[in-house]
Short mmCIF file of C-alpha atoms and ligand atoms in Angstrom, two decimals:
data_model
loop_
_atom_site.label_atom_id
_atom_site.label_comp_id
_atom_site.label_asym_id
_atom_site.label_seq_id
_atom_site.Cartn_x
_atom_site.Cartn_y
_atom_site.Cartn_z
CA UNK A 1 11.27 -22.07 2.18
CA UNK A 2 12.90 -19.50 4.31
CA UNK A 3 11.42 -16.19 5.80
CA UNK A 4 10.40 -13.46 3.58
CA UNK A 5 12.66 -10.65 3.57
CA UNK A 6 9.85 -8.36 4.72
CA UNK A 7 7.51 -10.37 6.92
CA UNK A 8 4.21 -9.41 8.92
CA UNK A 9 2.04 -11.00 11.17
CA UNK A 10 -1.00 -9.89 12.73
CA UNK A 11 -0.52 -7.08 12.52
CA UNK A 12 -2.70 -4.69 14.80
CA UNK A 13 -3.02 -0.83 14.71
CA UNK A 14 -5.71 0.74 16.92
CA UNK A 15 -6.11 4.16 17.77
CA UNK A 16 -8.27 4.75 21.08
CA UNK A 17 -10.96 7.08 21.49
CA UNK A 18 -10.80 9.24 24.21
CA UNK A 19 -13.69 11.39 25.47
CA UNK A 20 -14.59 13.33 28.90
CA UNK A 21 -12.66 15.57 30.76
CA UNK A 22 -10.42 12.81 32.27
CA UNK A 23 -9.95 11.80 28.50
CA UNK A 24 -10.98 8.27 29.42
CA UNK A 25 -10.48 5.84 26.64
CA UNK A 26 -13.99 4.60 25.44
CA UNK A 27 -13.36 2.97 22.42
CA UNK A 28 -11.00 2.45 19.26
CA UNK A 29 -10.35 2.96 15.47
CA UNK A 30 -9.59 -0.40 14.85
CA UNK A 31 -7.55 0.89 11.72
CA UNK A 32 -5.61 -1.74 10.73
CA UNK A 33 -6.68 -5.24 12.61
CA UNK A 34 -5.07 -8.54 12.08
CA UNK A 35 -3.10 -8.07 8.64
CA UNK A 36 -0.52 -10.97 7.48
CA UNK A 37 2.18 -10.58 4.53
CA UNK A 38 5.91 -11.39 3.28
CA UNK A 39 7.24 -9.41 1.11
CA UNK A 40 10.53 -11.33 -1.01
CA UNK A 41 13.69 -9.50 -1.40
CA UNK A 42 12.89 -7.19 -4.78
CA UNK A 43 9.62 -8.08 -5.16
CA UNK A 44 6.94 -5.06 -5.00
CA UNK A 45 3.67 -5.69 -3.08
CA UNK A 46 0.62 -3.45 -4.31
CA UNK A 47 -1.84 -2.55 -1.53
CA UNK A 48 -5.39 -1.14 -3.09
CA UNK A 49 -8.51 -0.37 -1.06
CA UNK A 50 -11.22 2.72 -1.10
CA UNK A 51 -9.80 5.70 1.29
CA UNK A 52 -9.85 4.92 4.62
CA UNK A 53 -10.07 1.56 4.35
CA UNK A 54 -6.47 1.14 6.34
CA UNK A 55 -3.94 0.63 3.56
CA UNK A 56 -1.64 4.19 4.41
CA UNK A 57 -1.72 3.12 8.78
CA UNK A 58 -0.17 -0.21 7.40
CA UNK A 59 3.08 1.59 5.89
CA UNK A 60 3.32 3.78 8.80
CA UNK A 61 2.73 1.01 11.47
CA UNK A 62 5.84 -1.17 9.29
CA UNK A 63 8.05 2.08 9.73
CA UNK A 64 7.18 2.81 12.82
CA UNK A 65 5.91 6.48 12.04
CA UNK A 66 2.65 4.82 14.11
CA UNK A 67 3.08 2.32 16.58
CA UNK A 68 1.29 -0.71 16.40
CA UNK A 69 -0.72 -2.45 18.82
CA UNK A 70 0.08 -5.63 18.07
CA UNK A 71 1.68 -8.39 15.65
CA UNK A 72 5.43 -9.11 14.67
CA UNK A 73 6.88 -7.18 11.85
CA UNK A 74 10.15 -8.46 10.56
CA UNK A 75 13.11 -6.83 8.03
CA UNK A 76 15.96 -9.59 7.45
CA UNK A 77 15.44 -11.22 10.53
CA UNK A 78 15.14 -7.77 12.97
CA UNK A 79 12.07 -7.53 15.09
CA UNK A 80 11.31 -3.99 13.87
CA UNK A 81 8.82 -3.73 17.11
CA UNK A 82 11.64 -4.66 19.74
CA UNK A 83 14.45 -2.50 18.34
CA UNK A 84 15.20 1.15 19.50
CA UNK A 85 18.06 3.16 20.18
CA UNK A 86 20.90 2.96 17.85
CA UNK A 87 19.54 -0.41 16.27
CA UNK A 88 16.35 1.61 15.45
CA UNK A 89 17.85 4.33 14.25
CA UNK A 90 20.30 1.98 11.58
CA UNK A 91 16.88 0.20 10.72
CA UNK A 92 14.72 2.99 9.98
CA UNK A 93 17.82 4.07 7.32
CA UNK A 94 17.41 0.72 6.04
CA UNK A 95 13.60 1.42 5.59
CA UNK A 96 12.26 4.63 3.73
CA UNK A 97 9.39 6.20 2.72
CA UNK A 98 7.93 8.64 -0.25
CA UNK A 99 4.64 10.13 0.06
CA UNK A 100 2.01 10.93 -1.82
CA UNK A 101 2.28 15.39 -1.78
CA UNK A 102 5.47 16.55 -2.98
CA UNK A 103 4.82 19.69 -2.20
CA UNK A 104 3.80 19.18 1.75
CA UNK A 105 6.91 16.53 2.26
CA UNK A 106 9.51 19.32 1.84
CA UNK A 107 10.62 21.89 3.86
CA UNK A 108 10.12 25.42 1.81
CA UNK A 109 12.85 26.72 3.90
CA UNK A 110 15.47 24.42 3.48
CA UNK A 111 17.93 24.04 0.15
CA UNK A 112 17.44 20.79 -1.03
CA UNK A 113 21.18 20.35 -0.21
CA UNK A 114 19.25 21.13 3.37
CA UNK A 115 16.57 18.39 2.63
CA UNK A 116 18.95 15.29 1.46
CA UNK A 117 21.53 15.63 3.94
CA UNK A 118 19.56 16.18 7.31
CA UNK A 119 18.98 12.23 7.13
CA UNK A 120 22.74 11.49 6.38
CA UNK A 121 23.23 13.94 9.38
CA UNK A 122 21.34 12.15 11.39
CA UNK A 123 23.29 8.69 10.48
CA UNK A 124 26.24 9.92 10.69
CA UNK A 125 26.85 8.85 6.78
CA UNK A 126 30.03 10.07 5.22
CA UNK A 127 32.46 13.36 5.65
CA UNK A 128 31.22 16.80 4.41
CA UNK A 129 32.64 15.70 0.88
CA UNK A 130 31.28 12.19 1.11
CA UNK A 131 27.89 12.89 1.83
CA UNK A 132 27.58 15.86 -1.42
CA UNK A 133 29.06 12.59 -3.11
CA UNK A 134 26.29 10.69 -2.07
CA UNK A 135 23.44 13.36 -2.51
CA UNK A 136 25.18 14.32 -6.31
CA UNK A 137 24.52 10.57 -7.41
CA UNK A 138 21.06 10.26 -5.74
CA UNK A 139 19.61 13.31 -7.56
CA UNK A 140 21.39 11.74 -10.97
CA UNK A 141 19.96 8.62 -10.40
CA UNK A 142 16.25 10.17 -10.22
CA UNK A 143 17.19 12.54 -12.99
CA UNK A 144 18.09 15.84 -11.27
CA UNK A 145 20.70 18.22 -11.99
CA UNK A 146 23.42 18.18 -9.49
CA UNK A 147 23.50 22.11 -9.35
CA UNK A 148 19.33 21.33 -8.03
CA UNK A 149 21.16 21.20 -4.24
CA UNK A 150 21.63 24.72 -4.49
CA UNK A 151 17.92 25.72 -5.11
CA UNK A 152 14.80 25.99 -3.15
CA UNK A 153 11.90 23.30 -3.20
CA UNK A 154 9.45 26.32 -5.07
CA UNK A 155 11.83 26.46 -7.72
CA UNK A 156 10.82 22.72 -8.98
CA UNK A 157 7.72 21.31 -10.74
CA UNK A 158 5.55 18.76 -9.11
CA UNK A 159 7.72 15.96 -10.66
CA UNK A 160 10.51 17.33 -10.27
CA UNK A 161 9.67 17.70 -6.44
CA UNK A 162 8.76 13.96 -6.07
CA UNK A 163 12.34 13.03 -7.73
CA UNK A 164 13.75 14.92 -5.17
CA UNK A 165 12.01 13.38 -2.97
CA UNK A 166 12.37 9.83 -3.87
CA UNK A 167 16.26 11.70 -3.67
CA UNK A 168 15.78 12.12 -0.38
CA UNK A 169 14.94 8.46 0.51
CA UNK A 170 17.76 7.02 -1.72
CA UNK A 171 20.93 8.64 -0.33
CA UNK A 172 20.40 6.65 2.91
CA UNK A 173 20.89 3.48 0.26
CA UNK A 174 17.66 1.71 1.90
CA UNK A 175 16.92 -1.29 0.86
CA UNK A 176 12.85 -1.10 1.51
CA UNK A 177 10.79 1.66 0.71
CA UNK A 178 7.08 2.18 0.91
CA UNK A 179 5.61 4.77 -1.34
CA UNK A 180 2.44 6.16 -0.29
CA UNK A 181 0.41 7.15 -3.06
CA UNK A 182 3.84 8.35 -4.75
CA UNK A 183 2.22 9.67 -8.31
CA UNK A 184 -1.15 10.52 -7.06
CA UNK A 185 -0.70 13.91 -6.79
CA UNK A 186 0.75 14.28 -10.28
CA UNK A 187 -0.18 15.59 -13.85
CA UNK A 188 -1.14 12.09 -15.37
CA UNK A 189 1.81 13.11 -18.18
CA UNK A 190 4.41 13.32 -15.49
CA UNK A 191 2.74 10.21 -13.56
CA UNK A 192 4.37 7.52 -16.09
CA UNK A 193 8.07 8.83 -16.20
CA UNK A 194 8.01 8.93 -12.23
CA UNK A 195 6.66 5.25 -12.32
CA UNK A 196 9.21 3.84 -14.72
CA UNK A 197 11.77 5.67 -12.55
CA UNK A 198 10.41 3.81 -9.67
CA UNK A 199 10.75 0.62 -11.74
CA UNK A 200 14.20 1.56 -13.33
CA UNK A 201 15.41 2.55 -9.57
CA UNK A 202 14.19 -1.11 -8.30
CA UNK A 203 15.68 -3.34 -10.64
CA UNK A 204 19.36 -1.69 -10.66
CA UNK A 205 19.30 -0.95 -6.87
CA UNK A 206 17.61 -4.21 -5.75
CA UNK A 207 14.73 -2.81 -3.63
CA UNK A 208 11.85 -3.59 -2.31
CA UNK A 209 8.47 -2.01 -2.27
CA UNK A 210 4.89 -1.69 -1.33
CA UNK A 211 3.37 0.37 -3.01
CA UNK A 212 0.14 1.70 -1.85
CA UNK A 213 -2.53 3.47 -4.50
CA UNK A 214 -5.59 3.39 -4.96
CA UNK A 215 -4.95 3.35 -8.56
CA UNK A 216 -5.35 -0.16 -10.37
CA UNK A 217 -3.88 0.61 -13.35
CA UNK A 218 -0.49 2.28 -11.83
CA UNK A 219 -0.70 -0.65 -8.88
CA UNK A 220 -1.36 -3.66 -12.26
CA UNK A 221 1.83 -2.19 -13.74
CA UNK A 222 4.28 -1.68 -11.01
CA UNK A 223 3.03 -4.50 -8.66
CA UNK A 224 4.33 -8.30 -8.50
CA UNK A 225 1.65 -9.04 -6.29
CA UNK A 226 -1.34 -7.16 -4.93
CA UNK A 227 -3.04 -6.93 -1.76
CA UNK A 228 -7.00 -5.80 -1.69
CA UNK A 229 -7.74 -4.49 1.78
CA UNK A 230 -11.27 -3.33 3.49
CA UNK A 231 -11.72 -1.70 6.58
CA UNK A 232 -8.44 -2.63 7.99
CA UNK A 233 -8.06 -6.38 6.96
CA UNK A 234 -6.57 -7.74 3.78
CA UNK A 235 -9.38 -9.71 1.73
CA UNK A 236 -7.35 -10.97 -0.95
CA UNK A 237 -3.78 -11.27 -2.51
CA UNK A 238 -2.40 -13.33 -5.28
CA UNK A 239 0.12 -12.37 -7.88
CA UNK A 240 -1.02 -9.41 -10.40
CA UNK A 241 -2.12 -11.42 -13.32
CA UNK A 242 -3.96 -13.59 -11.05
CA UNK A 243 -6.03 -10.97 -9.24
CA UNK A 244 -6.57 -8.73 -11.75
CA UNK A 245 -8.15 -11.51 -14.78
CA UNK A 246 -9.78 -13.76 -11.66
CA UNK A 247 -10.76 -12.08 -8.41
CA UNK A 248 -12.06 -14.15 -6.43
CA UNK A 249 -13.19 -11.72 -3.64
CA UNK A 250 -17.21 -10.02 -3.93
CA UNK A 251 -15.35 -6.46 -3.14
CA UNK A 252 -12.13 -7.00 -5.18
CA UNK A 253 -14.75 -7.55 -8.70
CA UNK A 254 -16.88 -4.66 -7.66
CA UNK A 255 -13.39 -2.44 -7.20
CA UNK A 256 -12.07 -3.55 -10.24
CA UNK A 257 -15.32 -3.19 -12.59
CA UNK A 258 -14.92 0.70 -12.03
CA UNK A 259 -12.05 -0.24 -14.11
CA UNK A 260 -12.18 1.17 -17.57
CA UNK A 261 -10.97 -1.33 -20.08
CA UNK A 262 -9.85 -1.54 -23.93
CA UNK A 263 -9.21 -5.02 -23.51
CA UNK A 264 -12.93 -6.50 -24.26
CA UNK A 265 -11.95 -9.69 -22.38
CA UNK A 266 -11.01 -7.65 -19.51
CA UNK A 267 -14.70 -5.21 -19.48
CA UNK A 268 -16.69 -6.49 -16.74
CA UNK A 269 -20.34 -5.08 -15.63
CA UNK A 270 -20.10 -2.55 -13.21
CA UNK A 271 -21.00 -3.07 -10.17
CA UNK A 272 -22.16 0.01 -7.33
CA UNK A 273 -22.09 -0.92 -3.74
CA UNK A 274 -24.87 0.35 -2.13
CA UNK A 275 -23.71 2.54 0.96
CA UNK A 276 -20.54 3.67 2.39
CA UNK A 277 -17.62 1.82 4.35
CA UNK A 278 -18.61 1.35 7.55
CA UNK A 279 -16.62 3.38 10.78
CA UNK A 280 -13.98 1.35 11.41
CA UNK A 281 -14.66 2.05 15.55
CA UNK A 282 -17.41 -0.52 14.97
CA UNK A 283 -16.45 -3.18 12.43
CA UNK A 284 -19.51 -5.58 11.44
CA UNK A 285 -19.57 -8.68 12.98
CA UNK A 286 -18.53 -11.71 10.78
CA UNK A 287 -17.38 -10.65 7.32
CA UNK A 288 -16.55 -7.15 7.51
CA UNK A 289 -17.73 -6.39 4.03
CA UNK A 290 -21.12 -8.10 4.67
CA UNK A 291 -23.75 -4.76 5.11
CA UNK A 292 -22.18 -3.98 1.39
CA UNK A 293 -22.51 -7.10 -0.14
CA UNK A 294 -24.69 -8.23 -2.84
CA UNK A 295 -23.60 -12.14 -2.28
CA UNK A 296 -24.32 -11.86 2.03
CA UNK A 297 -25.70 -14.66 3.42
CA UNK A 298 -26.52 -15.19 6.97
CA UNK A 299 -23.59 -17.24 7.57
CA UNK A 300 -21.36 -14.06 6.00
CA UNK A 301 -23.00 -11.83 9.60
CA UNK A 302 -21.62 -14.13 11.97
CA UNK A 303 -18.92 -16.15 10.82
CA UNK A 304 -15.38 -14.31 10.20
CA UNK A 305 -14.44 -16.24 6.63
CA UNK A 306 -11.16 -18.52 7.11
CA UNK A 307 -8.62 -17.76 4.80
CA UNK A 308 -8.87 -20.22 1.16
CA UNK A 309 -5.61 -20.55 -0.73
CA UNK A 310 -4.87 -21.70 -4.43
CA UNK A 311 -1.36 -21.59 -5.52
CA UNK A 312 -0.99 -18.46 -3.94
CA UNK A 313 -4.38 -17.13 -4.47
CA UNK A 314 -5.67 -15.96 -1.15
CA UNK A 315 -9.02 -15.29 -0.30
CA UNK A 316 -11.45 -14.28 2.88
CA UNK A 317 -14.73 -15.06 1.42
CA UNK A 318 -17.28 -17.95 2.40
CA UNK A 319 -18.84 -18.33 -1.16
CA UNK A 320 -15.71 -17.93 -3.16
CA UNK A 321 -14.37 -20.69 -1.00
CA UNK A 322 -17.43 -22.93 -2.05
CA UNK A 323 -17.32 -21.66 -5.64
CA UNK A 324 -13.81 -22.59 -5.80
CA UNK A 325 -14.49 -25.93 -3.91
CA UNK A 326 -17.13 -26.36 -6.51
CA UNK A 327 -14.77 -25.70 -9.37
CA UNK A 328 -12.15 -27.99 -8.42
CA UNK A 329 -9.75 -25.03 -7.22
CA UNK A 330 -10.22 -23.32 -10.96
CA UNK A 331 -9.58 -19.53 -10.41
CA UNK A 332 -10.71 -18.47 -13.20
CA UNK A 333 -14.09 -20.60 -13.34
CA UNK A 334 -14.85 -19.76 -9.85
CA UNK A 335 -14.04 -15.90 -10.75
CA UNK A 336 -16.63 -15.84 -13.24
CA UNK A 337 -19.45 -17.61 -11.66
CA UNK A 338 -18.83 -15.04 -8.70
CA UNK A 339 -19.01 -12.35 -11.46
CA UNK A 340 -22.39 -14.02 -12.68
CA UNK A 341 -24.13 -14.20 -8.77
CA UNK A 342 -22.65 -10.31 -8.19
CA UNK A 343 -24.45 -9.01 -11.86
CA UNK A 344 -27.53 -11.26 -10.86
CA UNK A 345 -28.00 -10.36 -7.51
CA UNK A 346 -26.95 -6.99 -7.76
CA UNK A 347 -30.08 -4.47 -9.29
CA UNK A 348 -27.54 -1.53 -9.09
CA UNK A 349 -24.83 -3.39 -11.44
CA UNK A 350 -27.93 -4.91 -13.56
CA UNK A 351 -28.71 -0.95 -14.29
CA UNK A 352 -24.57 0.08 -14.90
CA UNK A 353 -25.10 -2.67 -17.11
CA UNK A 354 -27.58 -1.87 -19.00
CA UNK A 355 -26.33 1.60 -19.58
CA UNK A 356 -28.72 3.43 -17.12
CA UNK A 357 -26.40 4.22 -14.42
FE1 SF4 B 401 -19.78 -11.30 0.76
FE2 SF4 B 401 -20.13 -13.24 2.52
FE3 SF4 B 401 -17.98 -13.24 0.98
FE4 SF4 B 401 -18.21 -11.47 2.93
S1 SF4 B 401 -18.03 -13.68 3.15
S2 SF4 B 401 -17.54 -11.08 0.85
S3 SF4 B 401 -20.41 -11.07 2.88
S4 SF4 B 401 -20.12 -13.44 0.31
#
């Protein structure tokens, strides 16, 4: 098989930390360190982690709105790290983004005429008649009135404002676009016609996405695969129905028991991590997640886990790799003896479970 469309390796994005008069550099936020993933040509990739754990530097470091430190990031073939000038400038069209506040990602001043052409402006897209064209069918497609280029951000509701955002994006016809967070900051009613536009707009226009939330039930939903990331490393990615009935990962089933559930096959116990994420200026030493984890041994402080893989199932974890060695590769056995050491070993999920948490 081929290259992914989207492809990423190692990628690195550290942010030093300067202090002193001289500003020296003393240290870094090692916010994104070491991260590998393809992305196929209309498939969407789900990234889910706590805040802070990395997962909004890695859309920003793949469009270049940071710069990484290091790694190879790929779109059709282009080395989006090498590029610049005019190839830049034709690649970043090709690669959009929507963020999470629809109110902060729009200029108050500016028409939203003002707002969707300043990027075809900037491309040089179409004549003065081609590009209201363009802008007409981009606000149809996410279900705006064409007479909406005429009017003011403040005139719109917070849906309405995203659509015109996700507008915004789609008149440069890109064909990859990460959305940040896209329906967090939404009235849970207007949250599921903004997703199924998202879906809608995907399968008709053939794009690709990764779509970062921190939202498992919006990421389950929209999301051919998903990604689980901590402290600026991914710990685990398989295809949605695979992660979300048999993670494998100690941090992925403690993430994913906060999970409400109708399904009663799906309820798990819930499990509380004791303490916060750590700063990501000093990482642990071995496994990242090991100060947190209820299933730490010593080996977990000062070996970095290899990477295990099952048909796709990928996983950074010493004992899931044994518990999967021990169940022949089974997923789904392996997933619930974890479950079984996490609830056993854990007295804080032992109390959730018994109601007094
Ligand atoms: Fe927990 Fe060890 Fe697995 Fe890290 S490697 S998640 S500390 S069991």
């Amino acid at each position: 098989m081929g290259d992914p469309f989207f492809s990423v390796d190692r990628l690195q994005t550290h942010f030093p930390i300067r202090r002193g008069v001289l500003r020296r550099v003393v240290g870094a936020v090692q916010a994104v360190d070491g991260v590998s993933f393809g992305i196929e040509r209309g498939e969407t990739l789900g990234l889910v982690g706590e805040s802070g754990c990395g997962k909004t530097t890695v859309g920003r470091s793949l469009l270049r709105l940071v710069e990484p430190t290091g790694g190879r990031v790929t779109l059709g073939g282009v080395d989006v790290r090498q590029v610049s000038g005019r190839q830049l400038r034709t690649l970043r069209r090709r690669m959009q983004v929507v963020f999470q506040d629809p109110y902060g990602s729009l200029n108050p001043r500016m028409t939203v005429r003002g707002i969707l052409e300043e990027g075809l402006i900037v491309h040089r897209m179409g004549t003065a008649a081609e590009r209201i064209e363009r802008m007409q069918r981009a606000l149809e497609r996410t279900g705006m009135p064409a007479d909406a280029l005429r009017r003011y951000p403040h005139e719109f509701s917070g849906g309405q404002r995203q659509r015109i955002a996700i507008a915004r994006a789609l008149v440069l016809e890109p064909e990859f676009l990460v959305l940040d967070e896209p329906v967090s900051a939404l009235d849970v009613s207007i949250q599921a016609q903004v997703v199924n536009l998202l879906v809608d707009l995907r399968k008709d226009l053939g794009l690709t996405y990764l779509f970062i939330s921190h939202d498992l039930s919006v990421v389950e939903y929209l999301s051919d695969r998903v990604a689980v990331m901590y402290l600026g490393r991914f710990v685990e990615t398989a295809t949605a129905a695979k992660l979300y009935a048999a993670p494998l990962h100690p941090y992925t089933q403690a993430l994913f028991s906060a999970v409400p559930s109708v399904d009663p096959e799906r309820r798990r116990s819930r499990i509380i991590l004791p303490g916060d994420v750590p700063s990501p200026s000093r990482p642990p030493s071995g496994c990242r997640f090991h100060p947190r984890c209820p299933l730490a041994e010593t080996v977990c402080r000062e070996v970095d886990p290899p990477e295990v893989a099952v048909e796709g199932h990928r996983v950074h974890c010493h004992v899931a790799a044994r518990e999967l060695d021990q169940a022949g590769g089974d997923t789904a056995v392996a997933s619930q003896r974890i479950a079984e050491l996490m609830t056993s070993a854990n007295p804080f999920s032992r109390a959730a479970a018994a109601g007094s948490v």
